[in-house]
CSV table of C-alpha atoms in Angstrom, one decimal:
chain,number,residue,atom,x,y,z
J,188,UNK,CA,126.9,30.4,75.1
J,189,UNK,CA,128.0,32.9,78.1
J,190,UNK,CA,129.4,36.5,77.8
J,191,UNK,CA,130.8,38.2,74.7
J,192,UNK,CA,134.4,37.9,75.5
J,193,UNK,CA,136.4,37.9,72.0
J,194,UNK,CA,137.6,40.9,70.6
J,195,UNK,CA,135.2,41.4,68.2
J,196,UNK,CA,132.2,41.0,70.3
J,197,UNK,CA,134.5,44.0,72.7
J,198,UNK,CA,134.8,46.4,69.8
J,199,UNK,CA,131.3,46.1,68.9
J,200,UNK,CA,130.4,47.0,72.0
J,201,UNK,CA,132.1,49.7,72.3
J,202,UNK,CA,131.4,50.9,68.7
J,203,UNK,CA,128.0,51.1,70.4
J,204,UNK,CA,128.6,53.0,73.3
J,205,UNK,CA,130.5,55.7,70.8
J,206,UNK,CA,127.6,55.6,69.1
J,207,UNK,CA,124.8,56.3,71.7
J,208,UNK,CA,126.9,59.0,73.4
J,209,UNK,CA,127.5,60.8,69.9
J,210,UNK,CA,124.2,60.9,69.3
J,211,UNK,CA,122.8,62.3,72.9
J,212,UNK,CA,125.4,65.1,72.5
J,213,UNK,CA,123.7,66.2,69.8
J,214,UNK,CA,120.1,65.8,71.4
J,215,UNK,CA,120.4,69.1,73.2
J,216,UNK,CA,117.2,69.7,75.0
J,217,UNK,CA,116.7,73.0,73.5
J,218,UNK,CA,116.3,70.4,70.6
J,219,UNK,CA,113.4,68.6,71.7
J,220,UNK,CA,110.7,70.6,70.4
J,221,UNK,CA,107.0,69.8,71.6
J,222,UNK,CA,104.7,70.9,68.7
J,223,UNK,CA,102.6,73.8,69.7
J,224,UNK,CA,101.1,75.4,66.9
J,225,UNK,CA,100.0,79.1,67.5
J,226,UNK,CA,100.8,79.3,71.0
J,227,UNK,CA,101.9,82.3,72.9
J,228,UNK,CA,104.0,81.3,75.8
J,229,UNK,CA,104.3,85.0,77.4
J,230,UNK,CA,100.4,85.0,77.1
J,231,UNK,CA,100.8,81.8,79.2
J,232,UNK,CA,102.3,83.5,81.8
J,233,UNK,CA,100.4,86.3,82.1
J,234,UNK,CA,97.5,83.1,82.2
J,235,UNK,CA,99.1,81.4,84.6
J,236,UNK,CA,100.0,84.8,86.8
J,237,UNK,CA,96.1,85.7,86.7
J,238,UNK,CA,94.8,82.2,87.6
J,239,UNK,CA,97.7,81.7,90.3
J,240,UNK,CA,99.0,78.4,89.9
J,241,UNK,CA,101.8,79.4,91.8
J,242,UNK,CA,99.4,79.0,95.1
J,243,UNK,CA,100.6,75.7,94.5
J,244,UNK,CA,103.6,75.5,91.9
J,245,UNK,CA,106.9,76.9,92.0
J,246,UNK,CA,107.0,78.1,88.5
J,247,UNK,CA,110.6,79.7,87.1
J,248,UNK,CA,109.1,83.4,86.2
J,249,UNK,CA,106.7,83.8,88.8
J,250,UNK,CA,108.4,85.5,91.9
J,251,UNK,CA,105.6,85.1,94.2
J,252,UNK,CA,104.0,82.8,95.7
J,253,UNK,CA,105.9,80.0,95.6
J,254,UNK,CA,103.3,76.8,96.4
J,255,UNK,CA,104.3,73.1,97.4
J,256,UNK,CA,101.4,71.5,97.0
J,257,UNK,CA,102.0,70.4,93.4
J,258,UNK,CA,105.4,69.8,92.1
J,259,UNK,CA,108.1,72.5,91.1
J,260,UNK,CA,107.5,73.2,87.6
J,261,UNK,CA,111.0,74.1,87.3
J,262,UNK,CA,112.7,71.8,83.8
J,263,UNK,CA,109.4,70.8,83.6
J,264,UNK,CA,109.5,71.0,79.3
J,265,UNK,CA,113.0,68.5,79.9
J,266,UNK,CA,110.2,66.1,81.9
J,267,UNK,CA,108.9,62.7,80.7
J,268,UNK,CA,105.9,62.3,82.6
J,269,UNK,CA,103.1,64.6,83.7
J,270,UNK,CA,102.2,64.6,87.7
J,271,UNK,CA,104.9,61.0,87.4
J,272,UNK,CA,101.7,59.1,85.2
J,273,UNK,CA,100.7,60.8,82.1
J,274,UNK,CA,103.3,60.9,78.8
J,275,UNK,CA,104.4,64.5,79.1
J,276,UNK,CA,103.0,65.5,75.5
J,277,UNK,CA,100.7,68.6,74.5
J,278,UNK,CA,97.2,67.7,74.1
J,279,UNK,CA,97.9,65.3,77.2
J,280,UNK,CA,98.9,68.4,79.1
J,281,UNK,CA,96.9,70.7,78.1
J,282,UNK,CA,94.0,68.1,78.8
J,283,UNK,CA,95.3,67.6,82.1
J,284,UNK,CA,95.5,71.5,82.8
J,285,UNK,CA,91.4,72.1,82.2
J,286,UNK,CA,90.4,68.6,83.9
J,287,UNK,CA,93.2,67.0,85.9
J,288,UNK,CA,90.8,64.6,87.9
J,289,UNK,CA,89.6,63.1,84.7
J,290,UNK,CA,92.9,61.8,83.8
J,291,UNK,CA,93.7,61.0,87.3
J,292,UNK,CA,90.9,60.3,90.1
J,293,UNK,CA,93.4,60.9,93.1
J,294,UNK,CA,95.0,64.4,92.2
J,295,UNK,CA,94.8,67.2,94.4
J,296,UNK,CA,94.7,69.3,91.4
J,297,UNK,CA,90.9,70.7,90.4
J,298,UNK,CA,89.8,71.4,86.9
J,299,UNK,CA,90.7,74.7,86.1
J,300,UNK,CA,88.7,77.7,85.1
J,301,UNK,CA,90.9,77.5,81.4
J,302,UNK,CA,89.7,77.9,78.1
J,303,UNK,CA,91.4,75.7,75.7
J,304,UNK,CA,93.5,78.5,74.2
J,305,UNK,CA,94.7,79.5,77.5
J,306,UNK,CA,95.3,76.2,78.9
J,307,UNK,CA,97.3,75.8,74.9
J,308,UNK,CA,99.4,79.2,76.1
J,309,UNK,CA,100.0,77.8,79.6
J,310,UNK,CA,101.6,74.4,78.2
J,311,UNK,CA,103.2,76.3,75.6
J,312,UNK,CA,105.0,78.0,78.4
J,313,UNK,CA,105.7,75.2,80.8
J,314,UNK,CA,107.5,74.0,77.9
J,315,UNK,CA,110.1,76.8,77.7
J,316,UNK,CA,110.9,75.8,81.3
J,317,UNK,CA,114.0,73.6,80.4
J,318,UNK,CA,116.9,74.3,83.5
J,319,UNK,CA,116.5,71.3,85.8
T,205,UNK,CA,97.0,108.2,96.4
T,206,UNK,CA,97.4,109.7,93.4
T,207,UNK,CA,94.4,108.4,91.6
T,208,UNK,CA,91.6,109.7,93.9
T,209,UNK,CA,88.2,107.8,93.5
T,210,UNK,CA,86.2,109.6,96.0
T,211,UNK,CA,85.8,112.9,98.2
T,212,UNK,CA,87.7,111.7,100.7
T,213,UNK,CA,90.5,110.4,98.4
T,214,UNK,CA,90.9,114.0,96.5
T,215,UNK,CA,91.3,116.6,99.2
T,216,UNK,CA,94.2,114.2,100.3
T,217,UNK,CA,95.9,114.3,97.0
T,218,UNK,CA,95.1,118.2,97.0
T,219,UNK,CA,96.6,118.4,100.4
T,220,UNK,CA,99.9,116.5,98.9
T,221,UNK,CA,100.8,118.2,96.0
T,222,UNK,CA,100.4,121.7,98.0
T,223,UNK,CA,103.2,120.4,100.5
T,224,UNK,CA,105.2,118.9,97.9
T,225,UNK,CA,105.2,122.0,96.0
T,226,UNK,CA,105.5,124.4,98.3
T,227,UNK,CA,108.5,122.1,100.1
T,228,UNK,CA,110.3,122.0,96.6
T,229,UNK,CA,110.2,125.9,96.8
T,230,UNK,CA,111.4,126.3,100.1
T,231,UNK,CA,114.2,123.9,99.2
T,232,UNK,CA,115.4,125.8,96.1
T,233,UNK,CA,115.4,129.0,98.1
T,234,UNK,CA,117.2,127.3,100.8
T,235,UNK,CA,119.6,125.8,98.4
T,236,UNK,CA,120.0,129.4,96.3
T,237,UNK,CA,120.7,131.0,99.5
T,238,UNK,CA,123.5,127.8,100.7
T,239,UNK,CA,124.9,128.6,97.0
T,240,UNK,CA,125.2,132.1,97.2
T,241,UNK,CA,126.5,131.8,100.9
T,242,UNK,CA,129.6,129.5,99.3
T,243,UNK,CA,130.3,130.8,96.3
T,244,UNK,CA,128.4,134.6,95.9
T,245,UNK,CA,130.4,137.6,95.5
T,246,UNK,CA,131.0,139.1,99.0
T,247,UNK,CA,128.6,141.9,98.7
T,248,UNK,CA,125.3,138.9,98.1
T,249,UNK,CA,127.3,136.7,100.8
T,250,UNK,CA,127.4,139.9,103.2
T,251,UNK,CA,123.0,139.9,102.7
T,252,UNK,CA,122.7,136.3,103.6
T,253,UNK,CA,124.7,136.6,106.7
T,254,UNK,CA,123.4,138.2,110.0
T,255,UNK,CA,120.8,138.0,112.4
T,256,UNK,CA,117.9,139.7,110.3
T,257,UNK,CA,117.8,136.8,108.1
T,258,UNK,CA,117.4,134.5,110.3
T,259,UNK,CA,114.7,135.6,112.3
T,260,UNK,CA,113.2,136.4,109.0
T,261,UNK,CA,113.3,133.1,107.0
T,262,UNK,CA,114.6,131.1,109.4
T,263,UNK,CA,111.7,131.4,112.6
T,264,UNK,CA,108.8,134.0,111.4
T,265,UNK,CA,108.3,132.5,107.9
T,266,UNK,CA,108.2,128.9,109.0
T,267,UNK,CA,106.2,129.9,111.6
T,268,UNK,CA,103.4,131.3,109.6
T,269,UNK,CA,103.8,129.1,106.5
T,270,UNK,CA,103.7,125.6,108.6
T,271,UNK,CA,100.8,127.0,111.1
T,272,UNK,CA,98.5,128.1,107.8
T,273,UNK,CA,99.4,124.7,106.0
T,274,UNK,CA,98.2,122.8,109.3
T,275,UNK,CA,94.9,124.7,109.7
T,276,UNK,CA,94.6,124.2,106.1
T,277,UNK,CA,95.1,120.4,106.3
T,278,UNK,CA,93.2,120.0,109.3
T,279,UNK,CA,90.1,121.8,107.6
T,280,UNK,CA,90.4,120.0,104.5
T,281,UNK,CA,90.1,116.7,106.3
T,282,UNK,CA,88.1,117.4,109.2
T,283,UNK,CA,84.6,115.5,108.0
T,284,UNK,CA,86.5,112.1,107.8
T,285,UNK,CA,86.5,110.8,111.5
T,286,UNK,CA,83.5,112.4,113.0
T,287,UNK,CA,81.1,109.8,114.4
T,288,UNK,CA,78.4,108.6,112.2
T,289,UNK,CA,75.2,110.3,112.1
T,290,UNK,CA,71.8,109.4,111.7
T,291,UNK,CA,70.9,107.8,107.9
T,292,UNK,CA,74.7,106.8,107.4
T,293,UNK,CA,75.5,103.7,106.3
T,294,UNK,CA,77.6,102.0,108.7
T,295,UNK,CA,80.2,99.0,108.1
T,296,UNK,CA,83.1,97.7,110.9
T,297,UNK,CA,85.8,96.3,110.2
T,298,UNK,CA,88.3,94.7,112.9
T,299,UNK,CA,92.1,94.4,111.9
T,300,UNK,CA,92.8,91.2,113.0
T,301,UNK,CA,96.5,89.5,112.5
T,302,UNK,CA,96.3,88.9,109.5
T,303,UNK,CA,92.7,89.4,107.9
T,304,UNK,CA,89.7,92.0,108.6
T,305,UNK,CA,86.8,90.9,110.0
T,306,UNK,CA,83.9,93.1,108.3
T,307,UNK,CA,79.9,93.8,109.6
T,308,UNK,CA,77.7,95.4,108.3
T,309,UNK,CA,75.5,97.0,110.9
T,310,UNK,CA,71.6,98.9,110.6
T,311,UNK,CA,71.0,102.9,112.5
T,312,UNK,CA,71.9,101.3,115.8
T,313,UNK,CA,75.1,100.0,115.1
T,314,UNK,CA,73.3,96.4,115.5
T,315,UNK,CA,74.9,93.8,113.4
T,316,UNK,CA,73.0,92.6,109.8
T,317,UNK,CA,75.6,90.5,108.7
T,318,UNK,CA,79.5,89.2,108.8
T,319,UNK,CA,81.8,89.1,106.4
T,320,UNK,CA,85.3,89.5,106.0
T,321,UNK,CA,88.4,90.7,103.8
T,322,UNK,CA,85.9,92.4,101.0
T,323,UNK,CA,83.7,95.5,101.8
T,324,UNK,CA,80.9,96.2,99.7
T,325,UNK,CA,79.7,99.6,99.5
T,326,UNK,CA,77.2,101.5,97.5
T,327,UNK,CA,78.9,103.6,95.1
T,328,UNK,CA,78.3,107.7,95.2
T,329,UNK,CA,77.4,108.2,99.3
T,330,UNK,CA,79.1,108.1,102.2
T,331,UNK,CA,80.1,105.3,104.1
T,332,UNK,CA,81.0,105.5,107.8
T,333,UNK,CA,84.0,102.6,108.4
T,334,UNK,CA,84.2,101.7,112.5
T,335,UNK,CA,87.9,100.5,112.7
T,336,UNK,CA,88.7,98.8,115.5
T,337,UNK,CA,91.2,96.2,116.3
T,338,UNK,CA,91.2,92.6,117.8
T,339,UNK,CA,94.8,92.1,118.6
T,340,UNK,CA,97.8,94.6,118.0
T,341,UNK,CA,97.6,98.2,115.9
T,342,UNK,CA,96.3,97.8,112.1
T,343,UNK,CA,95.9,100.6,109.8
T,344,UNK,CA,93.4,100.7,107.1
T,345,UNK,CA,93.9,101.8,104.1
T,346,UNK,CA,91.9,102.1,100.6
T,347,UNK,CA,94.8,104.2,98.5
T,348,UNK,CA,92.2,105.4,95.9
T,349,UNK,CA,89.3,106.4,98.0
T,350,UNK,CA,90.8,107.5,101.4
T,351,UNK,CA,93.4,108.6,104.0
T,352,UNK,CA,94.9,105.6,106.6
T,353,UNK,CA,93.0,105.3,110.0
T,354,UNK,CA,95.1,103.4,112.6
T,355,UNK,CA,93.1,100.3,114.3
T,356,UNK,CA,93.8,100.2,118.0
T,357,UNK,CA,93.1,98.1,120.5
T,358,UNK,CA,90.4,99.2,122.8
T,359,UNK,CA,89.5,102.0,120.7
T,360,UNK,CA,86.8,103.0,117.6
T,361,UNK,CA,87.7,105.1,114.8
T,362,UNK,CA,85.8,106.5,112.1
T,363,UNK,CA,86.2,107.2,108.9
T,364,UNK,CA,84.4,107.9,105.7
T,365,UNK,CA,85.3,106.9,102.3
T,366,UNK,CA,83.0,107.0,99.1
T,367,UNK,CA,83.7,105.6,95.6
T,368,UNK,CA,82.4,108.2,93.1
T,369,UNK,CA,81.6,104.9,90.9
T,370,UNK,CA,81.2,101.3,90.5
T,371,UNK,CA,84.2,98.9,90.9
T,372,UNK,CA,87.3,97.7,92.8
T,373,UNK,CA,89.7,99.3,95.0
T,374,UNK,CA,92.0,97.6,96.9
T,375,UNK,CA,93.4,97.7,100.4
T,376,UNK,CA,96.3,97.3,102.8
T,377,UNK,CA,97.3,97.3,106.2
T,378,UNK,CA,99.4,100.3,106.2
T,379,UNK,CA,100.5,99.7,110.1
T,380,UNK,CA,103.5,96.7,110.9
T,381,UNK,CA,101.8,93.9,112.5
T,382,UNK,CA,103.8,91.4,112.4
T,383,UNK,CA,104.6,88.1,110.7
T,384,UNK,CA,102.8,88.3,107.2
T,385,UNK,CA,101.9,92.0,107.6
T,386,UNK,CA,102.9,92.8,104.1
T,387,UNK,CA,99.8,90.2,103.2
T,388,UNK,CA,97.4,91.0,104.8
T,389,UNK,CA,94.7,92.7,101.8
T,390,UNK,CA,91.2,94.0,101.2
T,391,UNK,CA,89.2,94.7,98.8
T,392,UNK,CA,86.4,97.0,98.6
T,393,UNK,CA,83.9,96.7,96.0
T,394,UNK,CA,81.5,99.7,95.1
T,395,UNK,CA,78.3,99.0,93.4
T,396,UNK,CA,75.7,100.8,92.0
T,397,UNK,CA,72.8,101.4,94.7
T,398,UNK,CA,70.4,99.0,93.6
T,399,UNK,CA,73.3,96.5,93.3
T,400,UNK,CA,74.3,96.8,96.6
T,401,UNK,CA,70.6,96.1,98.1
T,402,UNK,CA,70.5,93.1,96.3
T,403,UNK,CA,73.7,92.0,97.2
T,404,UNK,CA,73.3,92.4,100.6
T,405,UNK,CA,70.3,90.5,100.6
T,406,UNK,CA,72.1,87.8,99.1
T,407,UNK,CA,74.8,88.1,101.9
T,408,UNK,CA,72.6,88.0,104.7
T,409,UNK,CA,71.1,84.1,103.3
T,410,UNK,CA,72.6,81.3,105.1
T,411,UNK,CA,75.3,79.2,102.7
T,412,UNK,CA,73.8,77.8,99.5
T,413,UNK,CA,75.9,75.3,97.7
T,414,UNK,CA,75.3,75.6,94.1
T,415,UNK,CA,76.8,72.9,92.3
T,416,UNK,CA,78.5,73.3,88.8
T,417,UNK,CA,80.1,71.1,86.3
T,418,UNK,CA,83.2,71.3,87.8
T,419,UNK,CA,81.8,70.8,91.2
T,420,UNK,CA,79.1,68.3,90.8
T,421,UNK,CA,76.9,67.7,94.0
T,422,UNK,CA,79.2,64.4,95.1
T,423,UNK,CA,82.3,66.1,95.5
T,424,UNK,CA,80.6,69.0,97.2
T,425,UNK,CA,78.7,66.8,99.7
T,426,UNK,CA,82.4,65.0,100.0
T,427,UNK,CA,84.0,68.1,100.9
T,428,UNK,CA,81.2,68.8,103.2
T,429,UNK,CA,82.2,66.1,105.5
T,430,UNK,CA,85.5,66.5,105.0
T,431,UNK,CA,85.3,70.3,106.4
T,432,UNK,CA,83.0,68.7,109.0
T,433,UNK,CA,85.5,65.9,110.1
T,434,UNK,CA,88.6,68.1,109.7
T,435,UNK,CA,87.8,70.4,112.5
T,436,UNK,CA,87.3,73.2,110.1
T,437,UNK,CA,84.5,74.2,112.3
T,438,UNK,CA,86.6,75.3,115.3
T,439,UNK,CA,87.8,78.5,113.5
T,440,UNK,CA,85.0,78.9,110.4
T,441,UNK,CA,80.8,79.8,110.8
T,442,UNK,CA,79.3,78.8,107.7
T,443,UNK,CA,75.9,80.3,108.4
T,444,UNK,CA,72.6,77.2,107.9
T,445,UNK,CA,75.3,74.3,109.1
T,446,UNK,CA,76.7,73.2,112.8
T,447,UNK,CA,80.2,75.4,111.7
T,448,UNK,CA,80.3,78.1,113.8
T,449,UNK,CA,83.8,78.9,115.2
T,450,UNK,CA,85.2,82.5,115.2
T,451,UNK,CA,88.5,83.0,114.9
T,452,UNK,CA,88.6,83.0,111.1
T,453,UNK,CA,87.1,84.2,108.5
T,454,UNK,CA,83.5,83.8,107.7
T,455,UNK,CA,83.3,81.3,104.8
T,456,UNK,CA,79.3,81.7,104.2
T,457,UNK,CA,79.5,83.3,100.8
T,458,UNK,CA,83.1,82.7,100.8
T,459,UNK,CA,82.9,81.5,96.8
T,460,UNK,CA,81.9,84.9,96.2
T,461,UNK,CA,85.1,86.4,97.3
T,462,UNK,CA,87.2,88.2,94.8
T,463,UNK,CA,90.0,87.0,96.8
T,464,UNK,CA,91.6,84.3,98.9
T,465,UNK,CA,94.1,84.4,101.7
T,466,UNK,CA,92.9,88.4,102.5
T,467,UNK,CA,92.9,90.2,99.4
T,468,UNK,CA,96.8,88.4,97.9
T,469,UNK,CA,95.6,85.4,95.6
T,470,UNK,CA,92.5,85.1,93.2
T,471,UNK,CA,89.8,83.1,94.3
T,472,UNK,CA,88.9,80.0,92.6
T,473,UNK,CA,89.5,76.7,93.2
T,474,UNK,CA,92.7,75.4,92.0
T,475,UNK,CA,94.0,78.7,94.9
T,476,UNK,CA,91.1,77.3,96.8
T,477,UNK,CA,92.6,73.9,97.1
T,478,UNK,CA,96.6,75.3,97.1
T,479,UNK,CA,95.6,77.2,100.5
T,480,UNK,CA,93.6,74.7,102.2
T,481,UNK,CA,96.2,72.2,102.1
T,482,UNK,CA,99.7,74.5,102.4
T,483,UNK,CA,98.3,78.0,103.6
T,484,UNK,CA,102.2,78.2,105.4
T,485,UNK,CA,103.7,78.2,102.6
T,486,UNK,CA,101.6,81.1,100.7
T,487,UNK,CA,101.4,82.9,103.6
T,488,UNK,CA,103.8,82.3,106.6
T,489,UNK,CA,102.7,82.8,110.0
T,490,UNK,CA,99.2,82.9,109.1
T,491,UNK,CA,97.2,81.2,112.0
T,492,UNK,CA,95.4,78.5,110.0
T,493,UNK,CA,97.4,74.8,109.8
T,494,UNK,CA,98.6,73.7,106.2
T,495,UNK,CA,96.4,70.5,105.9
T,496,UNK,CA,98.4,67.8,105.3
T,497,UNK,CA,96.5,65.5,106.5
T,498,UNK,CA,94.3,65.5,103.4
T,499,UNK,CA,94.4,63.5,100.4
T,500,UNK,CA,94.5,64.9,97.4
T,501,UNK,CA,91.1,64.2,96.5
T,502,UNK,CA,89.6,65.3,99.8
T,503,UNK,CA,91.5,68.9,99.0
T,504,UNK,CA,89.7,69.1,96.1
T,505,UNK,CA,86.3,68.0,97.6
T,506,UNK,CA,86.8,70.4,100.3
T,507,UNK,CA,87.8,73.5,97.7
T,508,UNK,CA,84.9,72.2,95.6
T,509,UNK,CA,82.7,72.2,99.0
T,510,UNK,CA,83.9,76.1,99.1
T,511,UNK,CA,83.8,77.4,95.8
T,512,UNK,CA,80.1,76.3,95.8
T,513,UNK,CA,79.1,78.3,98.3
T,514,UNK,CA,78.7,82.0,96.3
């Protein structure tokens, strides 16, 4: 037993590496498409412009106000994790935008006045918001 | 300005267009005249030259055309700021930095109710504003239905606006006043006469919490303590509870409210909760704290506590 040191053990290793980096080149994020049937992100933004989630967000797109009570939604499509607890997938998020204190008791975030095909538009748009 | 809502608002955008017109003329002629005076043949350049003209065109035409178009303005507006009379409805509102404190007030000028950064008005009459200010000079302006009236310290203005018919108009200090001047709103909200009585009625209740689905009764009677224990109360009157401070804005009805944060962010309660805890950074300046002594779920109970109260 102990560490891989023989040549072999060296070149697979590094075959492997090769590997791993050739495929994240190629996993652009542009490429990481969330499914989001029928969803109109500009109509999320007008949404998200008329319920002013910017009171608390920074959002890329909105120019005023910029909020910091909730987190800069800026690369927020590029994100694993919803509020740092929740997978970061559509019908989580667009759960979490109509009733955020279900899915997480301590959140300063209310329910919000959405319908479901508004709160579909808004994630729809968070999810073009890729530049970190 | 340009889309007038009222009788005060037209005559205004009457009065406008006459001096915007008649200043284009007087510019093309002046122009024609500078054009002819460069490059005119000598005998036109010899007629624009001399004394004659410019006692003419230059002191006896402004003379008579800027006296007419002053007694002309001055007549067309002259109703606006007399004082109220008897059978007017009366409202005040006080600029202060960076919000309007608004009353409503019966024949005597006594006091019915507060309010503040939303005027409702019955729509098709009169309605005699009382502008006054609390701190430095405001001016207050509804575009659509009226001229600007300064607010100054120590002193009442009047002015009438009307809204011909039902719905929103909004407002702006139109005077520098420093810090977050540019943010500081109104709305006025016209409704049809019987509307109004009933509204006001409503308005002059003490606070109701009415609980909802969103805001069940727990999290409102949380954020009721949590406004209690905060020191809200030092600054806010909730008419019917112990919170009676006045240098904000009444919060009785405040779930009503079109708007938060004086007319510059809609009112519900994800804004509700954004404000409460990190009004600095929405509105810089302002004189309330950012709360960030709150927890997350006490901001909600307390926007909860807030939204419930229509």
């Amino acid at each position: 037993m102990g560490f891989p040191t023989t040549g072999e053990a060296m070149g697979r290793r590094a075959m492997a590496g090769a590997l791993a980096l050739a495929l994240c080149a190629c996993v652009d994020k542009a490429d990481l498409p969330r499914p989001m049937v029928q969803a109109d992100p500009a109509a999320g933004l007008a949404v998200i412009e008329d319920v002013g989630c910017a009171a608390c967000h920074k959002i890329p797109g909105v120019a005023w106000p910029e909020g910091r009570s909730g987190s800069n939604l800026a690369g927020f499509g590029a994100r694993p994790l919803i509020a740092g607890r929740l997978p970061n997938q559509p019908d989580v998020l667009i759960r979490w935008l109509i009733d955020a204190p279900s899915m997480d008791p301590g959140t300063a975030m209310p329910p919000m006045p959405l319908t479901q095909d508004q709160a579909r538009d808004v994630a729809a748009y968070l999810y073009t918001l890729d530049e970190d | 300005m340009l889309d007038p809502a009222g009788p005060f608002a037209g005559p205004i955008q009457t009065v406008a267009w006459v001096l915007f017109v008649m200043a284009a003329v007087v510019m093309v002629v002046v122009l024609g005249a500078l054009g002819v005076a460069l490059f005119g043949p000598r005998k036109w350049k010899r007629r624009v030259g001399g004394e004659r003209l410019i006692w003419i065109a230059g002191l006896a035409f402004p003379v008579v055309v800027l006296t007419g178009l002053l007694i002309y303005g001055l007549t067309t507006t002259a109703r606006v700021a007399d004082a109220p009379k008897a059978g007017e409805m009366r409202v005040r509102v006080t600029g202060e930095m960076w919000w309007w404190r608004v009353a409503y007030l019966d024949d005597q000028g006594r006091e019915i109710v507060q309010d503040a950064n939303e005027v409702h008005i019955p729509a098709g009459q009169p309605v005699v504003f009382e502008l006054e200010s609390a701190d430095v000079i405001h001016s207050f302006w509804v575009p659509r239905l009226g001229g600007k009236t300064d607010m100054i310290p120590g002193r009442r203005n009047f002015m009438r606006l009307q809204a011909d018919a039902p719905g929103t108009y909004g407002g702006q200090c139109a005077e520098y006043c420093g810090g977050p001047h540019a943010l500081m709103g109104l709305v006025v909200v016209a409704h049809a006469p019987d509307d109004y009585s009933a509204w006001l009625e409503r308005q002059s209740r003490p606070a109701a919490a009415v609980p909802s689905a969103q805001g069940p009764l727990a999290l409102i009677d949380q954020g009721r303590n949590v406004f209690a224990a905060s020191g809200c109360a030092a600054c806010h009157t909730i008419r019917g509870t112990e919170a009676n401070g006045l240098a904000g804005p009444d919060l009785t009805h405040v779930g009503s409210r079109q708007t938060l944060g004086a007319g510059i962010l809609p009112n519900n309660r994800g804004t509700m909760a954004g404000w409460i805890s990190d009004s600095q950074s929405l509105k810089p300046g302002n004189r309330m704290p950012s709360y960030a002594v709150l927890s997350g779920q006490d901001v909600r109970a307390v926007a909860a506590y807030l939204e419930s109260l229509k």
